[in-house]
XYZ file of C-alpha atoms in Angstrom:
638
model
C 53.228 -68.669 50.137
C 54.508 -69.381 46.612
C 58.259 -71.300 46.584
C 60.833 -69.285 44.951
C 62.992 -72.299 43.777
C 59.990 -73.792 41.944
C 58.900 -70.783 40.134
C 56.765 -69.560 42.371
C 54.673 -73.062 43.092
C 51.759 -72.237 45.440
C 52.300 -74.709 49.043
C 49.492 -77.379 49.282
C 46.904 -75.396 50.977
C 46.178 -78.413 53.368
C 49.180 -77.711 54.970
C 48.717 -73.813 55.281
C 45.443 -73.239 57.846
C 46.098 -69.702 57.277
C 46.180 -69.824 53.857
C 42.440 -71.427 53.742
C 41.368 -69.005 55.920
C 42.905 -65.830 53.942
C 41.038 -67.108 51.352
C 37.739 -67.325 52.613
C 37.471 -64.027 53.827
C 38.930 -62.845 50.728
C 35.970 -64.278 48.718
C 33.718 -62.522 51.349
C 35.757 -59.546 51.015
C 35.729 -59.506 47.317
C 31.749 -60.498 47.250
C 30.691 -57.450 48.681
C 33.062 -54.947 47.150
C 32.027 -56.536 44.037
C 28.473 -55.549 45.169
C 29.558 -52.403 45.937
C 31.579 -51.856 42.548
C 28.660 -52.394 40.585
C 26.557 -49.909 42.384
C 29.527 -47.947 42.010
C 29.496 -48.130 38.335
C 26.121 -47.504 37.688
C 25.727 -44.375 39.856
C 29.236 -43.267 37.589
C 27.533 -43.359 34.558
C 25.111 -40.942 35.540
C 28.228 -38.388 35.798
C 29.206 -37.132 32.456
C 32.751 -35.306 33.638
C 32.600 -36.115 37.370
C 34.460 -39.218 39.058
C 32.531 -39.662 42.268
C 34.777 -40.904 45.279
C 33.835 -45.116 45.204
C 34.401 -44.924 49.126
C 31.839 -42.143 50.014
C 29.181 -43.376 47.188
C 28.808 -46.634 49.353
C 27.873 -44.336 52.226
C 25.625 -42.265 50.095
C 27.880 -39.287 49.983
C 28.837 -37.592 46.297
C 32.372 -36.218 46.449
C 34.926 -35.827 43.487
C 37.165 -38.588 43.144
C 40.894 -36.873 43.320
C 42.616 -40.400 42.978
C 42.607 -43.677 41.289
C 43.669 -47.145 42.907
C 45.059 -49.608 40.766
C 44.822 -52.210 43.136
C 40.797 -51.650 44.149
C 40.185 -50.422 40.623
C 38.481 -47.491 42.625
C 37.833 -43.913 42.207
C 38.942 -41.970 45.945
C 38.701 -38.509 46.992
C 41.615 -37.055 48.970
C 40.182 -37.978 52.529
C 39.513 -41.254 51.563
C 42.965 -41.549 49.464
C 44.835 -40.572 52.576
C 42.733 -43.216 54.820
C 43.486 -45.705 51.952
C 47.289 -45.172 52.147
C 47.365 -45.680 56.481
C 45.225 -48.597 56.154
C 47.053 -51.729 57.114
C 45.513 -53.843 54.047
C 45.783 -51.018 51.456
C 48.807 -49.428 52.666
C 50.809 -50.876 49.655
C 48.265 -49.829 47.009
C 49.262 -47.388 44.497
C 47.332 -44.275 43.867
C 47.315 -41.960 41.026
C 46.244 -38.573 40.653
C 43.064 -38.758 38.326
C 44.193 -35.856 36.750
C 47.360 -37.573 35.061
C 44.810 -40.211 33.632
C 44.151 -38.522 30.083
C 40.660 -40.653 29.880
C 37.924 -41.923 32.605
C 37.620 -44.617 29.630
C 41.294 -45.527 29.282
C 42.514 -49.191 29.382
C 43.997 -48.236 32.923
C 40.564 -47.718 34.483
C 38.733 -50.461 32.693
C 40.569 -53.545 33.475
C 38.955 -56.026 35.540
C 40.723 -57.328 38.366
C 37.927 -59.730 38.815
C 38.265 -63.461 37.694
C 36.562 -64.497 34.173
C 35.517 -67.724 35.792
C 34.515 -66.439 39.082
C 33.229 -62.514 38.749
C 32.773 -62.630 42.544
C 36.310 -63.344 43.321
C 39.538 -60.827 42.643
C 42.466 -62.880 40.276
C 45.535 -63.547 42.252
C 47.784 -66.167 40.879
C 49.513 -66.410 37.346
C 49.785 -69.192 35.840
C 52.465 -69.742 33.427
C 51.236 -72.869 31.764
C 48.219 -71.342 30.195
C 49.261 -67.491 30.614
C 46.298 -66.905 32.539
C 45.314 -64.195 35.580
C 43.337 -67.112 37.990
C 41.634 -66.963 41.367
C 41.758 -68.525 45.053
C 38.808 -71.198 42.999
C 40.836 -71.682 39.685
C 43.538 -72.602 41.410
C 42.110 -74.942 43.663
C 39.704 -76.521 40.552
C 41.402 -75.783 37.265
C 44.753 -75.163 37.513
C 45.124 -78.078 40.435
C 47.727 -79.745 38.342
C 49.683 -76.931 36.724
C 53.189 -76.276 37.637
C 54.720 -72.673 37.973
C 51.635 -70.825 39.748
C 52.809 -67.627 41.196
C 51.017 -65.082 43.625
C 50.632 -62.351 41.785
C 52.096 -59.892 44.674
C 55.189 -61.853 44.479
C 56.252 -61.178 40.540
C 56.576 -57.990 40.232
C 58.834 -56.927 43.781
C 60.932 -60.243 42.603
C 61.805 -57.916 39.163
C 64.773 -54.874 39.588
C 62.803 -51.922 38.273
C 65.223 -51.580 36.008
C 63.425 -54.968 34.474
C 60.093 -53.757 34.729
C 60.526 -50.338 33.486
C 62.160 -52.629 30.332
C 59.282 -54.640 30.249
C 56.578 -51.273 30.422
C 58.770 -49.782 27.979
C 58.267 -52.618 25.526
C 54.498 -52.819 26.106
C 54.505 -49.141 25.433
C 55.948 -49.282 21.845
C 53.718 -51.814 20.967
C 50.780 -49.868 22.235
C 52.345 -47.383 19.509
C 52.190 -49.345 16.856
C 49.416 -50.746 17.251
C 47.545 -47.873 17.466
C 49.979 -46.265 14.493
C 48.138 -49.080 12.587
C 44.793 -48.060 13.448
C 45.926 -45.107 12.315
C 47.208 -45.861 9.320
C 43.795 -47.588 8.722
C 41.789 -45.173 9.708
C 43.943 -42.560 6.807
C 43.166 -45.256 4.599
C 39.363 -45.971 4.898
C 39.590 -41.515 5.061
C 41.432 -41.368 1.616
C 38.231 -44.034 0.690
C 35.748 -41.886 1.567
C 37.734 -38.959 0.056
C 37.905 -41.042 -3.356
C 34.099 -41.901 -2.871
C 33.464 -38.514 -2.759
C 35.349 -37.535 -5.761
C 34.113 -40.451 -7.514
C 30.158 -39.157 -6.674
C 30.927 -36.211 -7.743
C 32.078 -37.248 -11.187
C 29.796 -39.467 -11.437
C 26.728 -37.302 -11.070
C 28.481 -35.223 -13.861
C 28.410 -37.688 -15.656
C 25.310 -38.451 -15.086
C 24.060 -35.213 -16.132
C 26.532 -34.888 -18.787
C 25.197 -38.300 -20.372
C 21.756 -37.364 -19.967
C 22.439 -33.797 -22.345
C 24.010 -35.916 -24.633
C 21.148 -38.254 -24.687
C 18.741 -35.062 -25.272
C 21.284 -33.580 -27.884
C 21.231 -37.060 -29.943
C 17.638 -36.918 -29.870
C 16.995 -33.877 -30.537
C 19.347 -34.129 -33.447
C 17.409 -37.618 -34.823
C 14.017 -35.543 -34.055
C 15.229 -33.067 -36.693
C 16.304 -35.817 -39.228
C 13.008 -37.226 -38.791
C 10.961 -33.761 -39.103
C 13.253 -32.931 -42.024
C 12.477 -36.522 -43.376
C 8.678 -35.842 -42.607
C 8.916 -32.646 -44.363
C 10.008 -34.184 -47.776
C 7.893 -37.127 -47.704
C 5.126 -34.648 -47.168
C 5.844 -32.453 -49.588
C 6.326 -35.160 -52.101
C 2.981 -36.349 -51.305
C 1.495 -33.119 -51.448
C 3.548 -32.507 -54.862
C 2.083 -35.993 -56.296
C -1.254 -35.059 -55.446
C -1.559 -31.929 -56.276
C -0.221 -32.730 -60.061
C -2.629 -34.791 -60.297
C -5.716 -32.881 -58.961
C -4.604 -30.308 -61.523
C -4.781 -32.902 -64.533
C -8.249 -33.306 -63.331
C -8.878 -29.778 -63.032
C -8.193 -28.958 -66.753
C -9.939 -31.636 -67.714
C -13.153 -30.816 -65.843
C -12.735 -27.285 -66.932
C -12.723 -28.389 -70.476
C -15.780 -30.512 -69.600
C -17.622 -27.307 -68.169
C -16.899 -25.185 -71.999
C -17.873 -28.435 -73.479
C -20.916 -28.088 -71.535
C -21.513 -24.301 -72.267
C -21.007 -24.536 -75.908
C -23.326 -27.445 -76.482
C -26.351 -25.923 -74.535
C -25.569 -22.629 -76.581
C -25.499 -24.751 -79.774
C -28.544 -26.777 -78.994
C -30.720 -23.274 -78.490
C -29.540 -21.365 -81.685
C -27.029 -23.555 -83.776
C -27.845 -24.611 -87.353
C -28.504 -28.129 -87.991
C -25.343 -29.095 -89.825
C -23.379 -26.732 -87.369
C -25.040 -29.148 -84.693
C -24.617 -32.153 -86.340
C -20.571 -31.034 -86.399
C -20.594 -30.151 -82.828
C -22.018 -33.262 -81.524
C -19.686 -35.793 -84.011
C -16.767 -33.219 -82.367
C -17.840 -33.776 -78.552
C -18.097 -37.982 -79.123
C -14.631 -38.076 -80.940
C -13.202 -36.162 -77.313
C -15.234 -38.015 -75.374
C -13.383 -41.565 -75.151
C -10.312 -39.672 -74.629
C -11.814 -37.696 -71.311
C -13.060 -41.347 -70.358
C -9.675 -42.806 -70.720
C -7.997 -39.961 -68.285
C -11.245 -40.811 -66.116
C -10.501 -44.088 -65.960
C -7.185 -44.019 -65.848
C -6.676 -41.777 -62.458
C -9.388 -43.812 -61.124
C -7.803 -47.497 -62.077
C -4.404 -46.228 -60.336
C -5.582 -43.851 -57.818
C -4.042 -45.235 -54.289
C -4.083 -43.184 -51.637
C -0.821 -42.164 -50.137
C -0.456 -42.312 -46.279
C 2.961 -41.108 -44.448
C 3.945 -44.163 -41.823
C 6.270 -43.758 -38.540
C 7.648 -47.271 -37.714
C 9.411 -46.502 -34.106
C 12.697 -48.798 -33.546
C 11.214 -50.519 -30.282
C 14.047 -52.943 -29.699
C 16.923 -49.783 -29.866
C 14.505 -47.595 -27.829
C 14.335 -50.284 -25.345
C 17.949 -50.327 -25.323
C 18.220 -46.783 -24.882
C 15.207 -46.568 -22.116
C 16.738 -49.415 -20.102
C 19.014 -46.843 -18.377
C 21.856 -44.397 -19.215
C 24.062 -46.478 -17.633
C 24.590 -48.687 -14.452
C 25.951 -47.813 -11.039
C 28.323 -50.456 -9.391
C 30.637 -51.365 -6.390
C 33.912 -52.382 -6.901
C 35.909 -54.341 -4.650
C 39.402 -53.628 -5.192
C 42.238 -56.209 -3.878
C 44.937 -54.204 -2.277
C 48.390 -55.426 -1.892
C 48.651 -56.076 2.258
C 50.980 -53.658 4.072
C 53.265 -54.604 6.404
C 51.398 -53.344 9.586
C 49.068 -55.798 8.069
C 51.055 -58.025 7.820
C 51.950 -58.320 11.126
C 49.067 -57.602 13.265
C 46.670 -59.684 11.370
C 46.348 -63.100 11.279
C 44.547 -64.251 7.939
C 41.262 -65.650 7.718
C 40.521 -68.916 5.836
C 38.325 -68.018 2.841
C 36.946 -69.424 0.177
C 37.560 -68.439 -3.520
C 35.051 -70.418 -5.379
C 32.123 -68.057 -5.107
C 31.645 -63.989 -4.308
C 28.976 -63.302 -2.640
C 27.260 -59.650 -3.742
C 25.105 -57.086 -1.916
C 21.628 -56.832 -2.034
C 18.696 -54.351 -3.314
C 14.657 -54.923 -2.940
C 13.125 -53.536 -6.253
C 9.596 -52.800 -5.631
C 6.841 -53.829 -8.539
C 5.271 -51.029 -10.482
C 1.591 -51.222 -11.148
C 0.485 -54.057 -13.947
C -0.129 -51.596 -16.813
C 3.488 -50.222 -16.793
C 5.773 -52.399 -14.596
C 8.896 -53.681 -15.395
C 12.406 -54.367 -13.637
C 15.636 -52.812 -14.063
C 18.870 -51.551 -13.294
C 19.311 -53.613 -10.270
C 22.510 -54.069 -8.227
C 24.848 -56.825 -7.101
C 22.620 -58.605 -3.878
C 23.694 -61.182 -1.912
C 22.498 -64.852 -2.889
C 20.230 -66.376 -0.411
C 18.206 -68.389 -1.731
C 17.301 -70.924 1.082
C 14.605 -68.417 2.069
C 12.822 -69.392 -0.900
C 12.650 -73.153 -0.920
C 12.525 -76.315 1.694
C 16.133 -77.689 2.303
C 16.866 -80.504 0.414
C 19.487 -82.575 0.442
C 22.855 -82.168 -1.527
C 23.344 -83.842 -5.103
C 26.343 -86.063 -4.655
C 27.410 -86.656 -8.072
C 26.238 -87.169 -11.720
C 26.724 -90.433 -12.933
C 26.621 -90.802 -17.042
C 23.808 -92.551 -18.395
C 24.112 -92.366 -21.983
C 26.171 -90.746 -24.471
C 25.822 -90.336 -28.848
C 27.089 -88.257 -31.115
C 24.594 -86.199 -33.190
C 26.735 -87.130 -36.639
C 25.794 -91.009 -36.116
C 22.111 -90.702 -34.381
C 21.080 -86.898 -36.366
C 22.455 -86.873 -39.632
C 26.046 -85.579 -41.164
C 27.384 -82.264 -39.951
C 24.543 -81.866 -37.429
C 25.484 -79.659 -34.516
C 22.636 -78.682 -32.342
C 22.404 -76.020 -29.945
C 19.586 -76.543 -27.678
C 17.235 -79.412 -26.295
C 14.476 -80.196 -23.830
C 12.631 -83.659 -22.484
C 9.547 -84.185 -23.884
C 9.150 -87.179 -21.518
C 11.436 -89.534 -19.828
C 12.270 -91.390 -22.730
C 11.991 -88.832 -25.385
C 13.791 -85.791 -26.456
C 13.707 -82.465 -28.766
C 16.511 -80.722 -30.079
C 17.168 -78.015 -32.335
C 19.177 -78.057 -35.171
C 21.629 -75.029 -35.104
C 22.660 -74.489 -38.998
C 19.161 -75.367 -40.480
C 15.619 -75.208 -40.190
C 14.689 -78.521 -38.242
C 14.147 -79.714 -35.091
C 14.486 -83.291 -33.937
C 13.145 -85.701 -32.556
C 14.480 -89.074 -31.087
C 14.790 -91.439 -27.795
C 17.626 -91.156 -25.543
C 20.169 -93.296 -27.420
C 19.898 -91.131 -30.270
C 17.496 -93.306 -32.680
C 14.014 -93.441 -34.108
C 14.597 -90.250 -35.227
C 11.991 -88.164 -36.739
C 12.916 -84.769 -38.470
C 10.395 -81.635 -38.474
C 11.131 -79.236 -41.203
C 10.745 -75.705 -40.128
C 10.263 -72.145 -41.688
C 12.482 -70.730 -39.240
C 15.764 -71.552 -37.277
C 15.107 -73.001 -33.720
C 16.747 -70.968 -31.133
C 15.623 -72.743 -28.277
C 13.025 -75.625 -26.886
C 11.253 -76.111 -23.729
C 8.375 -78.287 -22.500
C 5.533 -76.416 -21.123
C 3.090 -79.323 -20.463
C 3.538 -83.239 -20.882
C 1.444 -82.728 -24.380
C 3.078 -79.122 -25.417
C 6.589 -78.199 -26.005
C 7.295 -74.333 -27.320
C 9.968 -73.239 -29.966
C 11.468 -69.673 -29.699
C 11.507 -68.612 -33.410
C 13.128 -65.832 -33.561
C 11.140 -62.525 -35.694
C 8.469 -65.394 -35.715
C 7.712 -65.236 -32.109
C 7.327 -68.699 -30.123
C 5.514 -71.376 -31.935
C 3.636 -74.564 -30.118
C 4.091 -77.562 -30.318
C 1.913 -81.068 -29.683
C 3.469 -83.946 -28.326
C 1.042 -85.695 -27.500
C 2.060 -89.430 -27.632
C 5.931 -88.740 -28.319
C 4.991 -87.576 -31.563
C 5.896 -83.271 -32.465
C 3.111 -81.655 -34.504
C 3.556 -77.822 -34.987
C 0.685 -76.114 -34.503
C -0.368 -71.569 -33.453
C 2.456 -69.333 -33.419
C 2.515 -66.775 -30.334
C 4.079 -63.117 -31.166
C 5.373 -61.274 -27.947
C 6.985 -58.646 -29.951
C 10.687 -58.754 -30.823
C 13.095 -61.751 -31.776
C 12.177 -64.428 -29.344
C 15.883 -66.491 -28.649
C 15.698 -68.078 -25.345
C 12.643 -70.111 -23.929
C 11.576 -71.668 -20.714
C 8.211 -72.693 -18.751
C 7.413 -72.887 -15.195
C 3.768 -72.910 -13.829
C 1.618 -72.602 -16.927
C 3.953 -69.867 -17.439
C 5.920 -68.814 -20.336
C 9.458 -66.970 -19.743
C 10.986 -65.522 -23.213
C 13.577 -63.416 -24.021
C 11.634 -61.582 -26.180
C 14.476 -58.438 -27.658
C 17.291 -56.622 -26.447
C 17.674 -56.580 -22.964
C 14.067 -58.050 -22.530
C 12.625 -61.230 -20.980
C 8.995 -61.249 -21.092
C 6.395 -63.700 -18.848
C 3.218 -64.651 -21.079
C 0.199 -66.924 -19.777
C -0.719 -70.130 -22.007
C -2.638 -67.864 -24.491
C 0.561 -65.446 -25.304
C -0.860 -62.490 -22.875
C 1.988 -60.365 -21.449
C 2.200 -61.030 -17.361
C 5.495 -59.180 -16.608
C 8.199 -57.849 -18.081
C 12.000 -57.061 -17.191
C 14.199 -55.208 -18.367
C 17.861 -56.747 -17.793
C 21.517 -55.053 -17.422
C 22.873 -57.546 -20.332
C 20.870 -58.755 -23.201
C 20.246 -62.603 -21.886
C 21.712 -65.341 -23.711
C 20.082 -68.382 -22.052
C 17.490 -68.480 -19.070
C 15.744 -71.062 -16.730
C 13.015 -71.124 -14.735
C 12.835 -72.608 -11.282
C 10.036 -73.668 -9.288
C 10.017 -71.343 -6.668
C 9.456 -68.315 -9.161
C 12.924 -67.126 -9.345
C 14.694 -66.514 -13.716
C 17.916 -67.108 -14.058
C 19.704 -66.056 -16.865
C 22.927 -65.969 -18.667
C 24.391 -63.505 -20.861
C 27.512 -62.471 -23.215
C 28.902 -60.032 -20.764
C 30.905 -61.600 -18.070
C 30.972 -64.725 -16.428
C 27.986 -64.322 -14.151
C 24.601 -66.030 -13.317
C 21.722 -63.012 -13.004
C 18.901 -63.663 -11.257
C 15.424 -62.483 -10.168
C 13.391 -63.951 -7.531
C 9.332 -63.895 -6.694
C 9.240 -61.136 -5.035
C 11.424 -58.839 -7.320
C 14.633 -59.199 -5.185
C 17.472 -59.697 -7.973
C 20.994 -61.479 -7.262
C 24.024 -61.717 -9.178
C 26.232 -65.231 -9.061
C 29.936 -65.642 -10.140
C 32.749 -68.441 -9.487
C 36.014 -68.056 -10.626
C 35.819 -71.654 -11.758
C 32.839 -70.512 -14.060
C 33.986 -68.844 -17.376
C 31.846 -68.399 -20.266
C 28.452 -69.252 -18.399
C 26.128 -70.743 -21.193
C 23.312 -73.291 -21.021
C 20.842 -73.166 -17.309
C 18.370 -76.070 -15.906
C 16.722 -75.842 -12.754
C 15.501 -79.405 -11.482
C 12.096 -80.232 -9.064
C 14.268 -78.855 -5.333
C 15.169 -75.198 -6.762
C 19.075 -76.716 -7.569
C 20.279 -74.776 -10.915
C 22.523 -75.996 -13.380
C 25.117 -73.873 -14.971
C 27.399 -74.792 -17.835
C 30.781 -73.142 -18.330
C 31.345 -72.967 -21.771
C 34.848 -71.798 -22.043
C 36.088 -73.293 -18.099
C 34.425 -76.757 -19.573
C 32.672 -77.556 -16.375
C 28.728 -77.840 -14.986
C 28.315 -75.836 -11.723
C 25.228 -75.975 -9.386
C 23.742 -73.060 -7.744
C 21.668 -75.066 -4.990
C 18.195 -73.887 -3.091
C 20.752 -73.401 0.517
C 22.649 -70.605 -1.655
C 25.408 -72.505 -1.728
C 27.442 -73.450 -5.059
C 29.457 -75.676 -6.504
C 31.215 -77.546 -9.286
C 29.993 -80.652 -9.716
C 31.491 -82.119 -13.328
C 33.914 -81.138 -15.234
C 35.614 -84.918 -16.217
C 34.603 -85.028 -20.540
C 33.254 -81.953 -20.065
C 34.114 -79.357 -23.495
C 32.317 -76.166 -24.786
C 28.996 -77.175 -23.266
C 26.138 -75.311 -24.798
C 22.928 -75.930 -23.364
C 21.394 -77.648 -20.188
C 17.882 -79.279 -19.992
C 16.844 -81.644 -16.823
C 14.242 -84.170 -16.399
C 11.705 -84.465 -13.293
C 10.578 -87.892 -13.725
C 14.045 -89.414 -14.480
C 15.967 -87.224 -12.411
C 18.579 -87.007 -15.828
C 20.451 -83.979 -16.925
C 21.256 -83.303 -20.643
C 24.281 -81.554 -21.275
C 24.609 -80.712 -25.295
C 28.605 -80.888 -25.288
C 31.659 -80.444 -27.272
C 29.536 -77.388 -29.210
C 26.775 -79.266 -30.092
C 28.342 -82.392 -31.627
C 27.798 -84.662 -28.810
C 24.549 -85.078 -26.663
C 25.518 -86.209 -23.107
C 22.853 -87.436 -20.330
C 23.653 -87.489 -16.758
C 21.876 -89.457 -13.913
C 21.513 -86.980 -10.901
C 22.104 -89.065 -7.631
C 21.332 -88.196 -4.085
């Protein structure tokens, strides 16, 4: 038995032979009504409102359970609860009428009285070091050394009811307000789906609301083009007309001319002859002049419809885009107090995610794709992480470019070699990677961006122009074909004989090496900058919020934000799927890495970076800083 003046501390069980003994049958004991529990529980389950008797199931007899025993953890019927009170070894058991139990699936009926540890053996000790229900086998292997083990039959009678009714009492309000939480939880996730509702509702009003605007607008700018049809026929149809009656009057007059002479020739005079035909060859020059004349300046009108394909893209993209919101609530004090908060992290949210299935080649595009969740280590080997980048060399584009020279964008043309674009004038450099033996290209149009697409062939986005190409063969830049996607080309890169161009509003476009549309996509926000990473996946960057878009190879689309990214500008993917990302107004570089996982990794002389371009073979990143007055390049170490 337990000792009173030590808390309850369990006598050796050397010393007690009875004790040893109690215990061994008890594991026998609790074995087979363990056994017999189970079989218990799954015949139960086969009764939908009917508690069968536990007692007279284990003798194959189905009678309604009457009673519950807390002790056993049984169901009894009334012969078997009156049996179960005169028994010797249950006699102290407390019974309760099943009917007073408001549900068969209520905490009171499902708690285990068997021992985590050992599910063949019934808990009955305490212990009061680690405020844990043990066993006989605990105590004798675990919880050898712990002071203040009681029996568990001993705490409770040791307790004036007064106490225990105190101590129920106190269990029972928190059982209240816990379940008041819930509560209030539950009212708030229904006020959710209430707003949800609401919000659908408007939405698809909306919806339809935008979509009879839309057909009102056009049918409005239909009219103003029939109307504008209508006059520029008519003013054709005027011009022409005017003239085909000139010609009319004058053929006419040819026709008399014609009549009077044949009359003449058959019964005129001589000298009335003779004065006819000098008559007929002073008119004639003058009929040949109007001949000539309508012939030397006849051009034939035709009535042209140019269609605005970069604001009917715009427009065709979508009406407008459905999002989720995640709105931070202010924590309640229930909250507050029965939740423990979770260690997060800040740097990166991580979206939701939609498949977007390819049309067929004629007609398909992407668009209007939701926040997905990033996972990108699906779609490339592991690699390991990039430690740091260490700077390799550093100029200023005043001292190595010229005066004044700012440039916006750049690209390797081989490990020691470089291009870059000028951003106030028509030329594009050339030059090592210390800034000298510089060579400058004049242009007919401003350089928006660079990229290499081979080790001989670098391509220019020019803007209306298209893309031109460029040779580069031997370090040395010779422009040569222009290629003309359609729309203002701004934003260039290459990837697998492939070239990826932002090619008008809200457009990026994939070509092959002879210009030939592959794909195109339609994007949320017209891109500002995009890379493009070896395992097939465009990344872009845009004007509208600080966020990395992205789709992969198979059409799966992601967005990517930090809150220690503002202003995302400049992308470059390296050789292991890892993707660059300058911050432009937070003054940092960010990588998105192939795992999914993101980070900043420089922001130390980091200021209003521009544009990103990264080198295989050298494993260097250029970073065109401090708005384009200062090129920076970057060893990437392992």
């Amino acid at each position: 038995m337990a000792s009173r003046g030590n808390m309850g501390r369990v006598q050796s069980f050397e010393s007690t032979g009875a004790s040893l003994l109690f215990a061994r049958l008890t594991v026998v004991y609790n074995s087979n009504r363990k056994h017999d529990f189970l079989h218990f529980q799954m015949e139960k389950e086969k009764k939908v409102n009917i508690e069968i008797c536990a007692a007279c199931l284990r003798d194959n007899d189905n009678v309604e359970a009457k009673h519950w025993c807390c002790d056993c953890a049984e169901a009894l019927c009334e012969d078997c609860g009156k049996v179960h009170k005169k028994s010797r070894f249950t006699t102290s058991h407390k019974l309760i009428r099943l009917r007073d139990v408001k549900n068969t699936k209520s905490f009171l009926m499902a708690t285990s009285f068997l021992c985590d540890l050992h599910s063949d053996l019934r808990v009955t000790f305490y212990c009061n070091r680690h405020d844990q229900l043990i066993c006989q086998t605990c105590l004798l292997q675990t919880h050898k050394d712990c002071k203040y083990i009681t029996a568990i039959d001993q705490l409770m009678p040791d307790r004036p009811r007064s106490s225990s009714n105190d101590h129920f009492d106190v269990l029972q309000k928190q059982a209240l307000k816990l379940a008041d939480s819930l509560n209030q939880l539950i009212n708030t996730r229904k006020d959710n789906l209430a707003n949800l509702d609401q919000q659908n509702k408007t939405i698809q009003e909306t919806i339809k609301k935008t979509k009879s605007e839309i057909i009102d607008h056009l049918t409005k700018l239909e009219e103003e083009l029939l109307n504008s049809l209508s006059v520029k026929y008519d003013s054709c149809v005027e011009q022409i007309d005017d003239e085909i009656s000139q010609l009319q009057h004058n053929k006419d007059l040819m026709s008399i001319h014609d009549s009077d002479i044949e009359l003449m020739r058959k019964n005129g005079s001589e000298p009335y002859k003779f004065t006819i035909v000098k008559k007929f060859e002073q008119t004639k020059p003058r009929t040949e002049d109007i001949i000539s004349n309508f012939r030397d300046r006849y051009k034939p009108l035709e009535i042209d419809f140019t269609k605005n394909e970069e604001q009917l893209a715009s427009l065709y993209n979508a009406m407008g885009w459905v999002d989720i919101k995640v709105i931070n609530r202010v924590k309640s004090a229930f909250t507050e107090k029965t939740t423990s908060p979770r260690p997060t992290s800040k740097q990166w949210e991580s979206p939701t995610e939609s498949k977007i299935v390819p049309r067929p080649v004629s007609t398909r595009s992407v668009s209007n794709f939701k926040e997905s969740e990033l996972s990108l280590i699906k779609l490339v080997p592991q690699t390991p992480s990039i430690t740091q980048l260490v700077l390799y060399k550093k100029f200023p584009t005043s001292s190595s470019l010229g005066e004044n020279i700012t440039v916006s964008r750049g690209c390797f043309i081989s490990g020691k070699h470089m291009l870059l674009c000028d951003a106030q004038n028509r030329f594009i450099f050339v030059c090592n990677l210390y800034g000298s033996m510089t060579e400058k290209i004049p242009l007919l149009y401003f350089p928006h961006d660079v990229a290499l697409f081979d080790r001989n062939t670098a391509v220019v986005a020019a803007g209306e122009r298209g893309i031109q190409v460029f040779d580069i063969t031997d370090s040395e830049c010779r422009p040569d074909r222009f290629i003309r996607p359609g729309g203002k080309c701004t934003a260039i890169s290459c990837i697998d004989d492939q070239i990826i161009v932002r090619s008008g509003h809200c457009k990026i476009s994939i070509l092959d090496r002879a210009g030939i549309s592959i794909f195109k996509i339609n994007t949320k926000y017209d891109p500002l900058l995009l890379s493009a990473g070896i395992n097939g996946s465009i990344y872009w960057t845009s004007n509208n919020g600080d966020e990395v878009q992205c789709i992969a190879r198979e059409r799966s689309q992601f967005i990517c934000r930090s809150e220690t990214l503002v202003g995302p500008s400049g992308l470059a993917t390296d050789g292991a799927g890892h993707v660059f990302v300058a911050g432009y107004e937070s003054g940092n570089i960010h990588r998105l890495s192939n795992r999914g996982t993101k980070s900043m990794v420089l922001d130390e002389g980091i200021h209003h970076p521009w544009g990103l371009a990264f080198d295989q073979d050298s494993q260097r990143l250029m970073i065109i800083n401090d708005d384009g007055v200062s090129i920076d390049i970057y060893t990437v170490c392992k």
